[in-house]
Structures are given as structure tokens and as C-alpha cells.
Amino acid sequence: MIRIELSAAAVARTRFAVSPLYQAMHLLFALGRQPRAVPCEWRVRARDVIGGRRLGLLAALAISSDGYTPDFLTPEPVAYRSAVEDELHLVATAPVERVRAEMGLVLSGLADLGIPARRPRALVLDALDGGEDGFAARVAGELGAFWAGVLGPHWPGLSARLEHDIARRGELTAGLGLGGMVAGLHPEVGWHDGTLSVRRPGRPDRRPGLRITGPGVIFVPGAFPPGLMLSFDPAAGRRTPVVVYPALGPEPDAGGRLGGSRSSILAELTRARTTADVAARVGLSPSTVSYHLQALHRGGLVRRTRQSREVYYQAVGDPAGRLR
């Protein structure tokens, strides 16, 4: 178990983020831990891209049934929504000493957490021989290729779903408080007396675990089972821990199709309509429809135009194609 102690100031800095890079790593993490839980379309797409683009180094580091995955592959999200290019740059320019220390943990494991040592494939060791800076840049390049081939084409639908989850978590926090919201993230996540606890799913252990002091916590909804993933600095707690939890709603399919309220809203936008018009048609409040329209607009699924005092929204392309 990992216990993250949070001061009042750290709680005030706790936030959510939608991270494209974390979704790529979350998918790779799921493929290593519970591949059969990942929808078939995503498994096939990931396999084809890894094989076709020769992403063996990334696969060797990130797809594992057990063992430590180096945390420099998942840098701290610096904004609520970050561009994947900016996140990949942080991976490519990870400090040499950090890469060296974390690859050492890959070889030695984390005894306090019951995480065993791993024996990297020869290609990993050969890549390390070229220097940690070049190693990080190469991994970042492969991670970028994985993102572009697997997740990039479907990011609008995926990100809309993740933002919807964050909106729901905000509602739960308003009604239950931070502790109540955290308790609903995952059965292995808890909150007690200013301490956030994260247990390895399905791995009961009597070890003392790790206790770190966090400058805050960043919660990131994840689109893929098994859901729970933690990224932190196991050496000194210098970075903000990131907890990836399973997003609410049905699992996405490989077409990034939308579900629920946003599907209904998008279906009404074959012609330009106002927020009030859409709300009347789908039976939702104008404020709820406005939230969904903003997310659809950010995701590039609808365009927005202003006529006098009215703002109109209309689907980009064929909305029916998004729903099939």
C-alpha cells in the first residue's frame, strides 16, 4: 500500500486532469495486467501498431504483468488539458539521473510494495548502453508513434467521455465532500485523516508499504480497465502523485463513439441550434446541455457561430457516423 500524506495546502492543490499521454500509458498498463479485460478492438489496434511500427522498446518497458514501470514515462500533467506533444517532450527530456534511478528500480523492484525485480529484454539494455538521455528520447519517440497510431484518431470521443467523468466527480464532491468522492474512485483507494491510500488491486499484502508526503494529488480518469494506476516518485516524492482511476460510463470502442447524453445532443445538431433549442429537444437542462456542448466543441465535434445575441452549434461532418 502507498499512503500519501496531504497537508491542508496540498489538499488545496489537488486537482483533475485530462491527459492524452496517460491514456496511452493506461492502455499499455492494462494490456500487461489484464489484457482480456481490454475491448478486443483496442487490443488488435495496439498489437498492430506495436508490431507494424516496431515499438519493441516501449512494449518491453510498459507492457508487463508485474514489476515496476518507470515513472518518467508518465510525467506530471502541467495543465488540465495538455497537448500530447508537450507531454512527450517531458518524457524525452527527463533528467538523466531520474532515468538512471528508475531503470535501477526496474532491475531491483520495490520490496516495500512487493513489486518484484524485472529482467529487461536485451533491446532495453542495449538502448541504455547508449546513454540515459538518448534512451529517454527513443522511448518518447515510440510512445508518440503509439499514440498517433492507436489513440490519436479517436481522441475527440475519448476526451469527451473523460471530461464528462470529471464533471460527475465534481458533482459528487459538492454533495459528499472530497473524502466521499475519493472513496468512489476505486475499491482500493481510500481517504482517512488527511491521508490518501492506494493499494495494489487484488494484491493483499502485510508489508508496511510506502508513506510519502505529497505536494498535492492529480486525479486522471482512465478509459481502459483494469483502471487503477499510480505514478509517483518512489525515491523522494519530488513530484505530485498522479492517480489514474476508471472513468464512469461504458468502455469506449475503437471508433471512439460517444454514448448517453452527448450522443443525443450530437444527433440534434444536423442543423445549427441554440443551447435552449437543444435542451428542449433532448429533455435536459440548458446548463447541462451547455456543458456538453462546450466539451463537444473542444473535441472538434461541433462548430460554434454567433448571430446577433444568439450562439448556434452544429455538428462537424455527419453526426450519425459518430453514433454507429
CSV table of C-alpha atoms in Angstrom, one decimal:
chain,number,residue,atom,x,y,z
A,1,MET,CA,0.0,0.0,0.0
A,2,ILE,CA,1.1,3.6,-0.6
A,3,ARG,CA,0.0,6.2,1.8
A,4,ILE,CA,0.1,9.8,0.6
A,5,GLU,CA,0.0,12.3,3.4
A,6,LEU,CA,-1.5,15.7,2.4
A,7,SER,CA,-1.4,18.9,4.3
A,8,ALA,CA,-4.2,21.4,4.0
A,9,ALA,CA,-2.2,23.3,1.4
A,10,ALA,CA,-1.7,20.1,-0.5
A,11,VAL,CA,-5.4,19.3,-0.5
A,12,ALA,CA,-6.0,22.8,-1.9
A,13,ARG,CA,-3.7,22.0,-4.8
A,14,THR,CA,-5.4,18.6,-5.5
A,15,ARG,CA,-6.9,18.7,-9.0
A,16,PHE,CA,-8.1,16.7,-12.0
A,17,ALA,CA,-6.5,16.5,-15.5
A,18,VAL,CA,-7.3,15.0,-18.9
A,19,SER,CA,-4.0,13.7,-20.3
A,20,PRO,CA,-3.6,12.1,-23.7
A,21,LEU,CA,-0.2,10.6,-22.7
A,22,TYR,CA,-1.7,9.0,-19.6
A,23,GLN,CA,-4.4,7.3,-21.8
A,24,ALA,CA,-1.7,5.8,-23.9
A,25,MET,CA,0.2,4.5,-20.9
A,26,HIS,CA,-3.1,3.4,-19.2
A,27,LEU,CA,-3.9,1.2,-22.3
A,28,LEU,CA,-0.3,-0.3,-22.2
A,29,PHE,CA,-0.7,-0.9,-18.5
A,30,ALA,CA,-4.0,-2.7,-19.0
A,31,LEU,CA,-2.6,-4.8,-21.8
A,32,GLY,CA,0.1,-6.0,-19.4
A,33,ARG,CA,-2.1,-6.6,-16.3
A,34,GLN,CA,-5.5,-7.7,-17.7
A,35,PRO,CA,-5.3,-7.9,-21.5
A,36,ARG,CA,-8.6,-9.9,-21.7
A,37,ALA,CA,-10.4,-7.0,-19.9
A,38,VAL,CA,-9.5,-4.6,-22.7
A,39,PRO,CA,-12.0,-4.5,-25.6
A,40,CYS,CA,-10.9,-6.6,-28.5
A,41,GLU,CA,-10.8,-3.7,-30.9
A,42,TRP,CA,-8.3,-1.8,-28.8
A,43,ARG,CA,-6.1,-4.9,-28.3
A,44,VAL,CA,-6.0,-5.6,-32.0
A,45,ARG,CA,-5.2,-2.0,-32.8
A,46,ALA,CA,-2.4,-1.8,-30.2
A,47,ARG,CA,-0.9,-5.1,-31.3
A,48,ASP,CA,-0.9,-4.0,-35.0
A,49,VAL,CA,0.7,-0.6,-34.3
A,50,ILE,CA,3.4,-2.0,-31.9
A,51,GLY,CA,4.3,-4.7,-34.4
A,52,GLY,CA,4.0,-2.6,-37.6
A,53,ARG,CA,5.9,0.4,-36.3
A,54,ARG,CA,8.5,-1.7,-34.3
A,55,LEU,CA,7.8,-0.3,-30.9
A,56,GLY,CA,9.6,-3.1,-29.1
A,57,LEU,CA,11.4,-0.8,-26.6
A,58,LEU,CA,8.1,0.8,-25.4
A,59,ALA,CA,6.4,-2.6,-25.2
A,60,ALA,CA,9.2,-4.1,-23.1
A,61,LEU,CA,9.0,-1.2,-20.6
A,62,ALA,CA,5.3,-0.6,-20.4
A,63,ILE,CA,3.6,-3.9,-21.0
A,64,SER,CA,4.2,-6.2,-18.0
A,65,SER,CA,2.1,-8.5,-15.9
A,66,ASP,CA,4.1,-7.4,-12.8
A,67,GLY,CA,7.1,-5.3,-11.9
A,68,TYR,CA,7.8,-1.6,-11.8
A,69,THR,CA,7.2,0.6,-14.9
A,70,PRO,CA,9.5,3.7,-14.8
A,71,ASP,CA,7.6,6.8,-13.9
A,72,PHE,CA,9.4,9.1,-16.2
A,73,LEU,CA,7.1,7.7,-18.9
A,74,THR,CA,4.2,9.4,-17.1
A,75,PRO,CA,5.3,13.0,-16.3
A,76,GLU,CA,3.2,15.2,-14.1
A,77,PRO,CA,0.3,16.8,-16.1
A,78,VAL,CA,1.1,20.5,-16.0
A,79,ALA,CA,-2.4,21.7,-17.1
A,80,TYR,CA,-6.0,20.5,-17.0
A,81,ARG,CA,-5.7,19.6,-20.7
A,82,SER,CA,-2.2,19.2,-22.2
A,83,ALA,CA,-1.1,18.7,-25.8
A,84,VAL,CA,0.4,15.3,-26.3
A,85,GLU,CA,3.4,16.9,-28.0
A,86,ASP,CA,4.2,18.8,-24.8
A,87,GLU,CA,3.8,15.7,-22.6
A,88,LEU,CA,6.1,13.7,-24.9
A,89,HIS,CA,8.7,16.5,-24.7
A,90,LEU,CA,8.8,16.0,-20.9
A,91,VAL,CA,9.4,12.3,-21.4
A,92,ALA,CA,12.2,12.9,-24.0
A,93,THR,CA,13.9,15.4,-21.8
A,94,ALA,CA,13.6,13.6,-18.4
A,95,PRO,CA,16.7,14.2,-16.3
A,96,VAL,CA,19.4,11.7,-16.7
A,97,GLU,CA,19.7,10.9,-13.0
A,98,ARG,CA,15.9,10.2,-12.8
A,99,VAL,CA,16.0,7.8,-15.8
A,100,ARG,CA,19.0,6.1,-14.3
A,101,ALA,CA,17.4,5.8,-10.8
A,102,GLU,CA,14.1,4.5,-12.2
A,103,MET,CA,15.7,2.0,-14.5
A,104,GLY,CA,17.6,0.8,-11.4
A,105,LEU,CA,14.2,0.2,-9.7
A,106,VAL,CA,13.1,-1.9,-12.8
A,107,LEU,CA,16.1,-4.2,-12.1
A,108,SER,CA,15.7,-4.3,-8.3
A,109,GLY,CA,12.0,-4.0,-7.7
A,110,LEU,CA,10.3,-2.3,-4.8
A,111,ALA,CA,10.4,-4.6,-1.8
A,112,ASP,CA,8.2,-2.4,0.4
A,113,LEU,CA,5.3,-2.8,-2.1
A,114,GLY,CA,6.0,-6.4,-3.0
A,115,ILE,CA,6.9,-5.4,-6.6
A,116,PRO,CA,9.5,-7.9,-8.0
A,117,ALA,CA,12.6,-7.1,-10.0
A,118,ARG,CA,12.3,-7.4,-13.7
A,119,ARG,CA,14.8,-8.8,-16.2
A,120,PRO,CA,14.6,-6.4,-19.2
A,121,ARG,CA,15.0,-7.8,-22.6
A,122,ALA,CA,18.3,-7.3,-24.4
A,123,LEU,CA,17.0,-4.5,-26.5
A,124,VAL,CA,16.3,-2.5,-23.3
A,125,LEU,CA,19.8,-3.0,-22.0
A,126,ASP,CA,21.3,-2.2,-25.4
A,127,ALA,CA,19.3,1.0,-25.6
A,128,LEU,CA,20.5,2.0,-22.1
A,129,ASP,CA,24.1,1.5,-23.2
A,130,GLY,CA,23.7,4.4,-25.5
A,131,GLY,CA,23.1,6.8,-22.5
A,132,GLU,CA,20.1,7.7,-20.5
A,133,ASP,CA,19.3,10.9,-22.5
A,134,GLY,CA,19.2,9.0,-25.8
A,135,PHE,CA,17.2,6.2,-24.1
A,136,ALA,CA,14.5,8.7,-22.9
A,137,ALA,CA,14.3,10.3,-26.4
A,138,ARG,CA,13.9,7.0,-28.1
A,139,VAL,CA,11.2,5.8,-25.7
A,140,ALA,CA,9.3,9.1,-26.2
A,141,GLY,CA,9.5,8.7,-30.0
A,142,GLU,CA,8.0,5.2,-29.7
A,143,LEU,CA,5.3,6.4,-27.3
A,144,GLY,CA,4.4,9.2,-29.7
A,145,ALA,CA,4.1,6.7,-32.5
A,146,PHE,CA,1.8,4.5,-30.3
A,147,TRP,CA,-0.4,7.5,-29.5
A,148,ALA,CA,-0.6,8.6,-33.2
A,149,GLY,CA,-1.5,5.1,-34.4
A,150,VAL,CA,-3.8,3.9,-31.7
A,151,LEU,CA,-5.5,6.8,-29.8
A,152,GLY,CA,-4.9,10.0,-31.7
A,153,PRO,CA,-7.7,9.4,-34.3
A,154,HIS,CA,-10.2,8.7,-31.6
A,155,TRP,CA,-9.2,11.4,-29.1
A,156,PRO,CA,-12.3,13.7,-29.5
A,157,GLY,CA,-14.7,10.9,-28.4
A,158,LEU,CA,-12.4,9.6,-25.7
A,159,SER,CA,-11.6,13.1,-24.2
A,160,ALA,CA,-15.4,14.0,-24.2
A,161,ARG,CA,-16.1,10.9,-22.1
A,162,LEU,CA,-13.2,11.7,-19.7
A,163,GLU,CA,-14.4,15.3,-19.2
A,164,HIS,CA,-17.9,14.0,-18.5
A,165,ASP,CA,-16.5,11.8,-15.8
A,166,ILE,CA,-14.7,14.8,-14.2
A,167,ALA,CA,-17.9,16.8,-14.2
A,168,ARG,CA,-19.6,13.9,-12.4
A,169,ARG,CA,-16.8,13.7,-9.9
A,170,GLY,CA,-17.3,17.5,-9.3
A,171,GLU,CA,-20.9,16.9,-8.5
A,172,LEU,CA,-20.1,14.1,-6.1
A,173,THR,CA,-17.5,16.3,-4.3
A,174,ALA,CA,-20.2,19.0,-4.0
A,175,GLY,CA,-22.6,16.6,-2.4
A,176,LEU,CA,-20.3,14.2,-0.5
A,177,GLY,CA,-17.1,16.2,0.1
A,178,LEU,CA,-13.6,15.3,-1.1
A,179,GLY,CA,-13.4,12.2,1.0
A,180,GLY,CA,-16.7,10.8,-0.3
A,181,MET,CA,-15.7,11.4,-3.9
A,182,VAL,CA,-12.3,9.8,-3.4
A,183,ALA,CA,-14.0,6.7,-1.8
A,184,GLY,CA,-16.0,6.2,-5.0
A,185,LEU,CA,-13.0,6.3,-7.4
A,186,HIS,CA,-11.9,2.6,-6.9
A,187,PRO,CA,-12.3,0.0,-4.1
A,188,GLU,CA,-8.6,0.1,-3.5
A,189,VAL,CA,-8.4,3.9,-3.0
A,190,GLY,CA,-9.3,5.4,0.4
A,191,TRP,CA,-9.2,8.7,2.4
A,192,HIS,CA,-8.7,9.0,6.1
A,193,ASP,CA,-7.4,11.8,8.3
A,194,GLY,CA,-5.7,13.7,5.5
A,195,THR,CA,-4.1,10.6,4.0
A,196,LEU,CA,-4.8,9.1,0.6
A,197,SER,CA,-4.2,5.4,0.5
A,198,VAL,CA,-3.7,3.3,-2.7
A,199,ARG,CA,-3.5,-0.4,-2.5
A,200,ARG,CA,-2.3,-2.7,-5.4
A,201,PRO,CA,-5.6,-4.1,-6.8
A,202,GLY,CA,-6.1,-7.8,-6.0
A,203,ARG,CA,-2.7,-8.0,-4.1
A,204,PRO,CA,-3.4,-8.1,-0.3
A,205,ASP,CA,0.0,-7.6,1.4
A,206,ARG,CA,1.1,-7.3,5.0
A,207,ARG,CA,4.2,-5.3,4.1
A,208,PRO,CA,4.4,-1.8,5.7
A,209,GLY,CA,4.2,-0.2,2.2
A,210,LEU,CA,5.4,3.3,1.4
A,211,ARG,CA,4.4,6.5,3.1
A,212,ILE,CA,5.2,9.7,1.2
A,213,THR,CA,4.3,13.4,1.7
A,214,GLY,CA,2.6,14.7,-1.4
A,215,PRO,CA,2.6,18.3,-2.6
A,216,GLY,CA,-1.0,17.5,-3.8
A,217,VAL,CA,-2.6,14.8,-5.9
A,218,ILE,CA,-3.7,14.8,-9.5
A,219,PHE,CA,-6.6,12.6,-10.4
A,220,VAL,CA,-6.8,11.4,-14.0
A,221,PRO,CA,-9.8,9.4,-15.4
A,222,GLY,CA,-8.7,6.4,-17.4
A,223,ALA,CA,-10.5,5.0,-20.3
A,224,PHE,CA,-9.4,1.3,-20.0
A,225,PRO,CA,-9.7,-1.5,-17.5
A,226,PRO,CA,-8.3,-2.6,-15.1
A,227,GLY,CA,-8.4,1.0,-14.1
A,228,LEU,CA,-6.2,1.9,-11.2
A,229,MET,CA,-2.7,3.1,-11.9
A,230,LEU,CA,-0.4,5.3,-9.7
A,231,SER,CA,2.5,7.4,-10.9
A,232,PHE,CA,4.8,9.0,-8.3
A,233,ASP,CA,8.5,9.5,-7.4
A,234,PRO,CA,9.4,6.4,-5.4
A,235,ALA,CA,12.7,7.9,-4.4
A,236,ALA,CA,11.9,11.2,-2.7
A,237,GLY,CA,8.4,12.4,-3.5
A,238,ARG,CA,9.6,15.3,-5.5
A,239,ARG,CA,6.7,15.2,-7.9
A,240,THR,CA,2.9,15.3,-7.5
A,241,PRO,CA,1.5,11.8,-7.3
A,242,VAL,CA,-1.0,11.0,-10.1
A,243,VAL,CA,-3.8,8.6,-9.5
A,244,VAL,CA,-5.4,7.1,-12.7
A,245,TYR,CA,-8.9,5.7,-11.9
A,246,PRO,CA,-11.5,4.0,-14.1
A,247,ALA,CA,-13.8,6.6,-15.7
A,248,LEU,CA,-17.5,6.3,-15.3
A,249,GLY,CA,-19.6,5.0,-18.1
A,250,PRO,CA,-19.3,2.3,-20.7
A,251,GLU,CA,-15.9,1.3,-22.1
A,252,PRO,CA,-15.1,3.1,-25.3
A,253,ASP,CA,-14.9,1.1,-28.5
A,254,ALA,CA,-12.1,1.6,-31.0
A,255,GLY,CA,-14.1,4.0,-33.0
A,256,GLY,CA,-14.2,6.5,-30.1
A,257,ARG,CA,-18.0,6.6,-30.3
A,258,LEU,CA,-20.0,8.6,-27.9
A,259,GLY,CA,-22.8,7.5,-25.6
A,260,GLY,CA,-25.6,8.8,-23.4
A,261,SER,CA,-26.4,12.5,-23.4
A,262,ARG,CA,-23.7,13.6,-25.8
A,263,SER,CA,-24.9,11.2,-28.4
A,264,SER,CA,-28.5,12.6,-28.1
A,265,ILE,CA,-27.2,16.1,-28.3
A,266,LEU,CA,-25.0,15.5,-31.3
A,267,ALA,CA,-27.9,13.8,-33.1
A,268,GLU,CA,-29.9,17.0,-32.9
A,269,LEU,CA,-27.1,19.1,-34.5
A,270,THR,CA,-27.6,18.2,-38.1
A,271,ARG,CA,-28.6,21.9,-38.4
A,272,ALA,CA,-27.5,24.9,-36.3
A,273,ARG,CA,-29.3,25.1,-33.0
A,274,THR,CA,-29.1,27.2,-29.8
A,275,THR,CA,-28.5,25.7,-26.4
A,276,ALA,CA,-32.1,26.3,-25.4
A,277,ASP,CA,-33.3,24.6,-28.5
A,278,VAL,CA,-31.2,21.5,-28.0
A,279,ALA,CA,-32.2,21.4,-24.3
A,280,ALA,CA,-35.9,21.4,-25.2
A,281,ARG,CA,-35.4,18.6,-27.7
A,282,VAL,CA,-33.3,16.2,-25.5
A,283,GLY,CA,-35.1,16.9,-22.2
A,284,LEU,CA,-32.1,18.2,-20.3
A,285,SER,CA,-31.5,21.5,-18.5
A,286,PRO,CA,-29.9,24.3,-20.5
A,287,SER,CA,-26.9,24.3,-18.1
A,288,THR,CA,-26.3,20.6,-18.6
A,289,VAL,CA,-26.6,20.9,-22.4
A,290,SER,CA,-24.2,23.9,-22.3
A,291,TYR,CA,-21.6,21.8,-20.5
A,292,HIS,CA,-21.8,19.0,-23.1
A,293,LEU,CA,-21.7,21.4,-26.0
A,294,GLN,CA,-18.6,23.0,-24.7
A,295,ALA,CA,-16.9,19.6,-24.4
A,296,LEU,CA,-18.1,18.6,-27.9
A,297,HIS,CA,-16.7,21.9,-29.3
A,298,ARG,CA,-13.3,21.4,-27.6
A,299,GLY,CA,-13.2,17.9,-29.0
A,300,GLY,CA,-13.8,19.2,-32.6
A,301,LEU,CA,-17.2,17.5,-33.0
A,302,VAL,CA,-19.3,20.7,-33.3
A,303,ARG,CA,-18.7,24.2,-34.6
A,304,ARG,CA,-19.9,27.3,-32.9
A,305,THR,CA,-21.2,30.5,-34.6
A,306,ARG,CA,-22.7,33.7,-33.3
A,307,GLN,CA,-25.7,35.6,-34.8
A,308,SER,CA,-26.5,38.8,-33.0
A,309,ARG,CA,-27.1,37.7,-29.4
A,310,GLU,CA,-27.5,34.0,-30.1
A,311,VAL,CA,-24.8,31.3,-30.2
A,312,TYR,CA,-25.5,28.4,-32.6
A,313,TYR,CA,-24.0,24.9,-32.6
A,314,GLN,CA,-23.8,22.5,-35.5
A,315,ALA,CA,-22.2,19.1,-35.9
A,316,VAL,CA,-19.0,18.8,-37.9
A,317,GLY,CA,-19.4,16.3,-40.7
A,318,ASP,CA,-22.0,13.5,-40.4
A,319,PRO,CA,-23.2,13.1,-36.7
A,320,ALA,CA,-24.8,9.8,-37.5
A,321,GLY,CA,-21.4,8.4,-38.4
A,322,ARG,CA,-20.2,9.2,-34.8
A,323,LEU,CA,-23.0,7.1,-33.3
A,324,ARG,CA,-22.9,4.0,-35.4
